[in-house]
XYZ file of C-alpha atoms in Angstrom:
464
model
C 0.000 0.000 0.000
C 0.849 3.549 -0.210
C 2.101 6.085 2.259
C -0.489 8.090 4.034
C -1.716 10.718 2.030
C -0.625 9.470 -1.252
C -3.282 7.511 -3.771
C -2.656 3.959 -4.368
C -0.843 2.636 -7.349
C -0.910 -0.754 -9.035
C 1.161 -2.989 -8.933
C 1.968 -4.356 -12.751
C 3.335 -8.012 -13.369
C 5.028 -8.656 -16.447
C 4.309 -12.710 -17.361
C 6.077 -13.851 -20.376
C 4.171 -16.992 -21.458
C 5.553 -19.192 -24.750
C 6.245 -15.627 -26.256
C 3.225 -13.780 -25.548
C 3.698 -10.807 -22.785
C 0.253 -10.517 -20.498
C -0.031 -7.834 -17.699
C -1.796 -9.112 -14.163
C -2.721 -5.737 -12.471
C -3.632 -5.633 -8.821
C -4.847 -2.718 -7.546
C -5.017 -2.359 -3.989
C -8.872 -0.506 -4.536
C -9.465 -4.705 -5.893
C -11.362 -6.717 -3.639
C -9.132 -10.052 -2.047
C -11.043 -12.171 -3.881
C -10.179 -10.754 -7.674
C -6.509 -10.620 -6.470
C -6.319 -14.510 -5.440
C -8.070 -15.558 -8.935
C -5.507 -13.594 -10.759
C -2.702 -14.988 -8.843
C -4.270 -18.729 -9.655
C -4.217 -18.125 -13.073
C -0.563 -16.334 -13.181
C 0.413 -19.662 -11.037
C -1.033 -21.527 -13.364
C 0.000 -19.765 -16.458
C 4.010 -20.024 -14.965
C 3.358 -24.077 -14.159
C 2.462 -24.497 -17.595
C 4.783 -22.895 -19.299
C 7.409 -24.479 -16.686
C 6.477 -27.653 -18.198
C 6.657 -26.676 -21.893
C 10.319 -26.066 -21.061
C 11.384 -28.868 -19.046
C 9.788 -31.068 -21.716
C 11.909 -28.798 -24.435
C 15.126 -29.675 -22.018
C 14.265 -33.350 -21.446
C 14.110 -33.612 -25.736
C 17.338 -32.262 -25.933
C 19.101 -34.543 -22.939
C 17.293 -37.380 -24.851
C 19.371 -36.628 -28.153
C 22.603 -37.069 -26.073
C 23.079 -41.014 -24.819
C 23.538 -41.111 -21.113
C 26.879 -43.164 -19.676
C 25.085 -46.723 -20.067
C 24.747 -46.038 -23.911
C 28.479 -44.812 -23.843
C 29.494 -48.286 -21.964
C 28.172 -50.544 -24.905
C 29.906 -47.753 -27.873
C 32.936 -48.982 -26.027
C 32.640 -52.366 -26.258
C 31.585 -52.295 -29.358
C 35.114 -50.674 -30.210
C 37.079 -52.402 -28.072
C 35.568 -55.858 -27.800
C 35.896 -57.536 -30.951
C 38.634 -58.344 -33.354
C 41.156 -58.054 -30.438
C 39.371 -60.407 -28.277
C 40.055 -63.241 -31.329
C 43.410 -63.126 -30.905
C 43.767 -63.287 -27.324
C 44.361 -67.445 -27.055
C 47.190 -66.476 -29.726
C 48.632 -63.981 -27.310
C 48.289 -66.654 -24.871
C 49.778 -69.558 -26.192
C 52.885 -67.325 -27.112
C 53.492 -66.146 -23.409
C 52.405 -68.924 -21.033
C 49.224 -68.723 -18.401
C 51.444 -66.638 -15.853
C 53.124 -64.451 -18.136
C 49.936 -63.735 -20.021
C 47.323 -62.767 -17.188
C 49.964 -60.853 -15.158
C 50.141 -58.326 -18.039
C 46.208 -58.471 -19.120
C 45.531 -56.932 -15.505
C 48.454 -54.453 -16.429
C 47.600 -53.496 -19.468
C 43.535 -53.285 -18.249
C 45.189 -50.947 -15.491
C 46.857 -48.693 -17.490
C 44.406 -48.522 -19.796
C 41.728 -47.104 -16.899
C 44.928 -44.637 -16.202
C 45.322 -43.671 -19.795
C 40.853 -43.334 -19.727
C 41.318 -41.484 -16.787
C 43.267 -38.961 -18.375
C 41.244 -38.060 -21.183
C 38.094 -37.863 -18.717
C 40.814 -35.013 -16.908
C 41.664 -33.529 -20.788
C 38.126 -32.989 -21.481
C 37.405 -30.806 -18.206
C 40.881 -29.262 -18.881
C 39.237 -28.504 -22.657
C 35.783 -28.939 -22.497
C 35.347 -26.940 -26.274
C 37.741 -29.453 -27.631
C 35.633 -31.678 -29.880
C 38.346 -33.724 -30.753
C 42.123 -35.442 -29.410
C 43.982 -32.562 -31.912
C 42.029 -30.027 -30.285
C 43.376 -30.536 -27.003
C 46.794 -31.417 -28.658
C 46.562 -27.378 -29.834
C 46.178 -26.497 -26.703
C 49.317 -27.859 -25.061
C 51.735 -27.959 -28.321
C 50.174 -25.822 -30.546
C 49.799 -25.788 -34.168
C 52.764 -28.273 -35.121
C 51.414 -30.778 -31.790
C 47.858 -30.789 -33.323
C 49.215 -31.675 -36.480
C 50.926 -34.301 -35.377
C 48.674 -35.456 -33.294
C 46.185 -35.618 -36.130
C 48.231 -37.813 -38.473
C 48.854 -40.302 -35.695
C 45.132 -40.599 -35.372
C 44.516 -41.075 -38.796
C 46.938 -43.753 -39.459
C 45.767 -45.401 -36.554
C 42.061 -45.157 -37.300
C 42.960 -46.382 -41.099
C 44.883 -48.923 -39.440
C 42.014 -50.266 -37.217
C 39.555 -50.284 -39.956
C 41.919 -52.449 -42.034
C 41.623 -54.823 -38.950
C 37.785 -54.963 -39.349
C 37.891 -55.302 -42.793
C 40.278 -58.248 -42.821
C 37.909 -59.807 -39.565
C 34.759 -59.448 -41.794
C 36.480 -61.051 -44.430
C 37.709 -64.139 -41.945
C 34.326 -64.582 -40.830
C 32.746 -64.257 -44.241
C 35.178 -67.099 -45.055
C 34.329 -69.274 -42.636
C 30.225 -68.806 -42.811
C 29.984 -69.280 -46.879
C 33.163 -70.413 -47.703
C 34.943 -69.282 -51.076
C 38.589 -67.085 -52.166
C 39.204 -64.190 -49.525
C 40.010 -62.465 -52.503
C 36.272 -62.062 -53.677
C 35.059 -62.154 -50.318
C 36.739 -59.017 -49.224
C 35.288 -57.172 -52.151
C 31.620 -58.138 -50.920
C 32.905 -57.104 -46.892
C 33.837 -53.809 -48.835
C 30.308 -53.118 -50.169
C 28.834 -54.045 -46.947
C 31.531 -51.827 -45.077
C 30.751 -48.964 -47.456
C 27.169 -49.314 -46.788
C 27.222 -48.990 -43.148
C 29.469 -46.008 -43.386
C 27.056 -43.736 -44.775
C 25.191 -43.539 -41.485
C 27.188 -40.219 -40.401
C 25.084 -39.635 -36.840
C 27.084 -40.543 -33.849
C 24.116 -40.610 -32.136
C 22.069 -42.796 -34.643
C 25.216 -45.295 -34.289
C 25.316 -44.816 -30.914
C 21.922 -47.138 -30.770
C 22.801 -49.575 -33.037
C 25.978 -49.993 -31.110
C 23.926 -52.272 -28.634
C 22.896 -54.202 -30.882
C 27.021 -54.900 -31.607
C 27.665 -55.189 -28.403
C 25.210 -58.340 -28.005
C 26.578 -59.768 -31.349
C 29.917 -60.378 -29.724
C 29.583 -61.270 -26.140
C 27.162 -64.374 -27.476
C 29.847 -65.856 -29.896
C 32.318 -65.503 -26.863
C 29.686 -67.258 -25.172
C 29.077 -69.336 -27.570
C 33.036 -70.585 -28.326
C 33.259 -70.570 -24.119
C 30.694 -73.087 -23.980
C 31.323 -75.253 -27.619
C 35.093 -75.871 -27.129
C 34.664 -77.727 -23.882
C 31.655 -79.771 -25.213
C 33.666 -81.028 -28.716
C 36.605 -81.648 -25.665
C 40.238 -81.173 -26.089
C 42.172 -81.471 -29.080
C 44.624 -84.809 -28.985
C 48.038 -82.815 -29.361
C 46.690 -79.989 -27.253
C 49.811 -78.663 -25.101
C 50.065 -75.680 -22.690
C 52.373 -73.831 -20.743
C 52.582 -72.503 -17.673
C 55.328 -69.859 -18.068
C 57.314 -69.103 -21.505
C 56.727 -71.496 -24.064
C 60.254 -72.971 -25.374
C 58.904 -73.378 -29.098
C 58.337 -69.626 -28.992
C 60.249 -66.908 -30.572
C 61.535 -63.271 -29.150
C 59.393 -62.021 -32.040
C 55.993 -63.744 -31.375
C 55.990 -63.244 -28.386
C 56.489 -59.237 -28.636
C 53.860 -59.893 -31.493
C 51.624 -61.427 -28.222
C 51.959 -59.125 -25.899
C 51.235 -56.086 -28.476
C 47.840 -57.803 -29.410
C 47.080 -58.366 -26.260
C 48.150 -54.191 -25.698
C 45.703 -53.814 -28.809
C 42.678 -55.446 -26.876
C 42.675 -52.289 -24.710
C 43.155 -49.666 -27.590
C 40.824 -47.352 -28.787
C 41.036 -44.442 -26.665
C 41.454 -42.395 -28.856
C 37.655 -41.851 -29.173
C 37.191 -40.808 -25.690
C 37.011 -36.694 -26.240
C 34.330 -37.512 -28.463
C 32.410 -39.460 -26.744
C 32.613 -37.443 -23.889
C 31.535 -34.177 -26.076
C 28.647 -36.076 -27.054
C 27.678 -37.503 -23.597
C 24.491 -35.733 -21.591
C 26.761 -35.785 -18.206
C 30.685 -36.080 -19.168
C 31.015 -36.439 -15.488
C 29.809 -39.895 -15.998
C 32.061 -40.731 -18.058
C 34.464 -42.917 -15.846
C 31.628 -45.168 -15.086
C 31.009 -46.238 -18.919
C 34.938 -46.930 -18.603
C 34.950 -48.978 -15.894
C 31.708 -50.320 -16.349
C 33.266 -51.584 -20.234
C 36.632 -52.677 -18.916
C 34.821 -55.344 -15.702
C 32.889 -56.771 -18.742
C 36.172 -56.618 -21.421
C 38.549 -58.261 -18.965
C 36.534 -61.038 -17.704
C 35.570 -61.893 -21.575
C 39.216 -61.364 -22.546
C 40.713 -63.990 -19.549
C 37.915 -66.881 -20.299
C 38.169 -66.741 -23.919
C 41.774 -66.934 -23.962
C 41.925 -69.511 -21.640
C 39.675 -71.915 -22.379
C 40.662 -71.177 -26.451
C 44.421 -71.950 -25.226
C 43.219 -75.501 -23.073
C 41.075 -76.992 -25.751
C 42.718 -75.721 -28.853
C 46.944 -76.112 -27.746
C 49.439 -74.006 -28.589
C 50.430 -76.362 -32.311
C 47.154 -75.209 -33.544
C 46.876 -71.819 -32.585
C 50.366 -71.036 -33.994
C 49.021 -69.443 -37.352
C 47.743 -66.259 -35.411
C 44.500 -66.938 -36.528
C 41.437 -66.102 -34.668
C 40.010 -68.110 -32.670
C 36.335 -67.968 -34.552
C 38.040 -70.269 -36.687
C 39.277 -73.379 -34.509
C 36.373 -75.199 -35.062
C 34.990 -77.851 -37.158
C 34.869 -76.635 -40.484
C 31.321 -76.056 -41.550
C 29.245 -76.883 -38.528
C 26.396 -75.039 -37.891
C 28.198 -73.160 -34.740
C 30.853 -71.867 -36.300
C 28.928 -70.177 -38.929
C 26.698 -68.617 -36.218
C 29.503 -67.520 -34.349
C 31.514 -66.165 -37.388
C 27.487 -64.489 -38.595
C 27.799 -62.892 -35.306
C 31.219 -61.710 -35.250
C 30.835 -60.546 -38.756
C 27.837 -58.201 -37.729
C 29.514 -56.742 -34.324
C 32.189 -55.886 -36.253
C 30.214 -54.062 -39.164
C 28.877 -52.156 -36.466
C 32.469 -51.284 -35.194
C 33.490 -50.564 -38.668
C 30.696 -47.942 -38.784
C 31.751 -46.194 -35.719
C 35.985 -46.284 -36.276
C 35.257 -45.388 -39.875
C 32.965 -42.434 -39.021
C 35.454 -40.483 -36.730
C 38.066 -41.486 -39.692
C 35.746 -39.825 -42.372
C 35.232 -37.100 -40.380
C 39.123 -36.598 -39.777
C 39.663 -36.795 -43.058
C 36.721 -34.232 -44.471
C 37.790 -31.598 -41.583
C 41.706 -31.992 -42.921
C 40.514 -31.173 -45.775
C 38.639 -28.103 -45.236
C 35.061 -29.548 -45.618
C 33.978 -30.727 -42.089
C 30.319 -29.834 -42.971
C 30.216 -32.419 -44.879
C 29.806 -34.799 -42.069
C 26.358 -33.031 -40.487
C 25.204 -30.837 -43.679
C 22.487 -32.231 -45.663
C 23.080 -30.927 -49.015
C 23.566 -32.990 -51.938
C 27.248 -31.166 -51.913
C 27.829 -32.963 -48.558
C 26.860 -36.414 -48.901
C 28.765 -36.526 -52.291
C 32.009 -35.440 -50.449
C 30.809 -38.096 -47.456
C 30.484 -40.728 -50.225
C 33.351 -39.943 -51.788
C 35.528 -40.190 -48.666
C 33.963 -43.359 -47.411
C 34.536 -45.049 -50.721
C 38.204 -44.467 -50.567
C 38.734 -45.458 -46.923
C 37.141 -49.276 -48.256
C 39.292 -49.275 -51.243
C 42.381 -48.616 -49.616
C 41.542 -51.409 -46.741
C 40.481 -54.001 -49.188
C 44.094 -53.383 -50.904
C 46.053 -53.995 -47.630
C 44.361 -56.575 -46.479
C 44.941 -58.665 -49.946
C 48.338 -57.894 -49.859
C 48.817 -58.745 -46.181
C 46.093 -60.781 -44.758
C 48.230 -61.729 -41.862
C 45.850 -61.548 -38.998
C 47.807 -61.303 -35.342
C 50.507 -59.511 -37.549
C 48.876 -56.660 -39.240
C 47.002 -55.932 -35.410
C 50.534 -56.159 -33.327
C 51.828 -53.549 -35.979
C 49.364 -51.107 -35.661
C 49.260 -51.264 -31.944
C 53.109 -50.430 -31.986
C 53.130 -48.139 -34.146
C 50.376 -45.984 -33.440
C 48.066 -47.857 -30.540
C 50.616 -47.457 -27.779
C 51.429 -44.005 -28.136
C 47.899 -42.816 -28.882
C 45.996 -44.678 -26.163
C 49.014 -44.728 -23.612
C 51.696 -42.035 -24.460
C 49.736 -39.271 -25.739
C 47.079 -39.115 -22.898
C 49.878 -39.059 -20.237
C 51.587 -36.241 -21.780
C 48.887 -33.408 -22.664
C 47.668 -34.012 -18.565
C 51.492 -33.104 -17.321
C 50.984 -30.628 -19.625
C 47.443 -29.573 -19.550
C 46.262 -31.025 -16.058
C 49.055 -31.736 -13.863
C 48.436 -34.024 -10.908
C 49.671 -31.616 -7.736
C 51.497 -35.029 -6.363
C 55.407 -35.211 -7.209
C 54.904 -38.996 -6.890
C 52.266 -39.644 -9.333
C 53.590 -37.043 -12.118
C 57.274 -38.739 -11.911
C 55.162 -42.482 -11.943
C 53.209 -40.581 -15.012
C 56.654 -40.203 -17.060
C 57.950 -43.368 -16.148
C 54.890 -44.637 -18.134
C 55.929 -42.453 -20.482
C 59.269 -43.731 -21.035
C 58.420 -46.962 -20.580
C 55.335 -46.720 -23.324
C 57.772 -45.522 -25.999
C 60.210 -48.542 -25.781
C 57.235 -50.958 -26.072
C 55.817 -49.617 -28.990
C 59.661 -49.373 -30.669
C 60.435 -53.054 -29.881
C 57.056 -54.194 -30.807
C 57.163 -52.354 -34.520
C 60.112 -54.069 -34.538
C 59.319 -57.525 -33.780
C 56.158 -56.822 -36.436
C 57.837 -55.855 -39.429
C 60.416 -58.979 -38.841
C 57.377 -62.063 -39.124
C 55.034 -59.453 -41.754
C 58.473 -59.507 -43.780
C 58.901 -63.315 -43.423
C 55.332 -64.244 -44.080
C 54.733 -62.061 -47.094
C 57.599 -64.389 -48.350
C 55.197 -67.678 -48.443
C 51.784 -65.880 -48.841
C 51.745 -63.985 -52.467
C 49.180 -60.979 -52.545
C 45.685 -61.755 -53.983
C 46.148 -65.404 -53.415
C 42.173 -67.268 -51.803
């Protein structure tokens, strides 16, 4: 009310509702009653519109997958082709040997994922692993950084594409020659899905079609029983070289690659402070599939039949009806990992080359460059993997060269940099890792090159 002696004013509202401005005057000359119905109706004018909003915000949260969708996009990129060569890895190293690194290796990889969850609140604008690599080296580190990631991403889809074309083997028979040409159509095909979140989905679907065929193999090896000249080891295996077993242990450092991926899928997560939880969610399920397929693979299959370095998929009897629905299986999961490795590659390569739009713009311009792109990533992969379709080889060598330091060595580095831990202790254990990660992947190139070099000897290219 006013002051004594002055007339009464009114008291003006403003209500913004959905656009549309209304004025609720009260005048203190109104009786109580008119007052309380206005206020209802400005209450319930405010509640409404309230709700129009929070169901505008819950649309938006819903077009960004929570951490459980993020745990089975990890799977799906890390659980597959590496997985196949774990009994390999294992009957090259010995049961000791073999699991003492596996909960290593799963250790440091949680570091390593730990640090990228610490980049992207250091950088939360960077979008992707060059972007943060600016920010601590500048121009010349994000360049670098970006052509490590591109090998390694064109080295990881050659991995699926010479998986597909395993599996395709194994479920219809016929030359690998051929067959990779049909893997490439199919590869090409899924490509052209360019949403992250669209893939996102599907990548449940992925990550079913590979835990069953572990399941699967976990349960069929026992039941067809041991073969006759299995043998195993407990620590290192005498018939096995220096260089396979460097070739081991980098597949089994390739299992837990992939990192790489991680500022991305953070930038597209609804709460990136979630984000550990998809990790460690992924890496419980990862290493408890990784030890029981290896060992049970290693038991019933022996270390004279696994020497080859093929995967595992293929150890049993030809042509029965669960091996081709374990190979169907593996094939599909990892389509669906093609899709998302060669997505982020596409869009690496498009943004290099000045035309990043093309990965979201709709325009016939854009899908034509998208097209384009895609096509040549499943030309190039076809090629290498006809000229070297050496399985546990081709994976060891791009873990060394490119795996390690990415997923390991890089991470490390840009958080000394970028997000220094304040204890002494853990940044001087942080570049021990360091050191230690670069004379891995250098002996592990190495050892590589040496058995691709002696098996390209025996195995002409474009040979079924």
């Amino acid at each position: 009310e006013g002051a004594p002696g002055r007339p009464r004013r009114a008291l003006r509202l403003p209500c913004r509702i959905r656009g549309v401005e209304s004025q609720a005057i009260l005048s203190g000359s109104q009786s109580s009653r008119d007052a309380e119905e206005r206020t209802r109706a400005m209450s319930r004018d405010i509640e409404l519109d309230a709700a129009l909003l929070s169901a505008d915000e819950m649309h938006i949260a819903k077009a960004k997958p929570e951490w459980t969708r993020i745990t089975f996009v990890i799977i799906t990129s890390f659980l597959g082709a590496g997985v196949l060569s774990l009994p390999y890895s294992l009957s090259q190293l010995g049961y000791v040997p073999f699991y003492v690194l596996l909960v290593v290796i799963c250790v440091g990889s949680i570091v390593a994922s730990d640090c990228y969850g610490r980049l992207h609140q250091a950088c939360p604008k960077a979008k992707v692993l060059a972007d943060v690599a600016r920010e601590a080296y500048g121009v010349r580190g994000e360049s670098l950084c970006r052509a490590f990631v591109m090998i390694y991403l064109g080295g990881i889809v050659t991995i699926f594409q010479l998986t597909c074309t395993i599996s395709l083997k194994e479920v219809v028979g016929g030359c690998s020659a051929y067959l990779g040409l049909a893997v490439s159509l199919l590869a090409f095909t899924v490509l052209q899905a360019r949403s992250m979140h669209d893939l996102s989905m599907v990548s449940i679907v992925g990550s079913v079609a590979i835990i069953i065929p572990c399941v699967m193999l976990l349960v069929a090896l026992p039941v067809r029983g041991r073969h006759h000249d299995a043998t195993t080891d407990l620590l290192w295996p005498s018939a096995s070289t220096v260089v396979q077993k460097g070739i081991a242990f980098m597949d089994l450092s390739f299992a837990y690659a992939g990192q790489i991926i991680f500022i991305e899928l953070q930038n597209g997560m609804a709460k990136p402070a979630d984000f550990m939880k998809s990790v460690l969610s992924s890496a419980t399920v990862m290493t408890v599939t990784y030890a029981a397929v290896a060992g049970i693979g290693y038991y019933f299959v022996g270390q004279h039949d696994l020497r080859d370095g093929q995967p595992i998929s293929t150890k049993l009897a030809k042509g029965s009806p669960t091996l081709i629905i374990i190979n169907a299986l593996i094939l599909l999961h990892v389509l669906i990992a093609y899709a998302v490795e060669g997505n982020i590659l596409s869009r690496g390569i498009l943004h290099a080359l000045g035309k990043g739009e093309a990965a979201e713009a709709q325009t016939a311009a854009a899908r034509a460059a998208w097209m384009t792109t895609t096509f040549c990533i499943v030309v190039a992969t076809y090629l290498i993997c006809t000229l070297f379709p050496f399985f546990s080889d081709i994976m060891s060598l791009v873990s060394a060269t490119c795996g390690v330091a990415l997923n390991f060595t890089v991470p490390l580095m840009l958080v000394l940099k970028l997000a220094p831990p304040s204890d002494a202790l853990t940044r001087l254990t942080f570049k021990v890792l360091i050191a230690l990660s670069v004379v891995v992947a250098l002996a592990g190139t190495a050892a590589s090159g040496i058995d691709i070099a002696n098996k390209f000897v025996f195995t002409p290219p474009f040979t079924c």
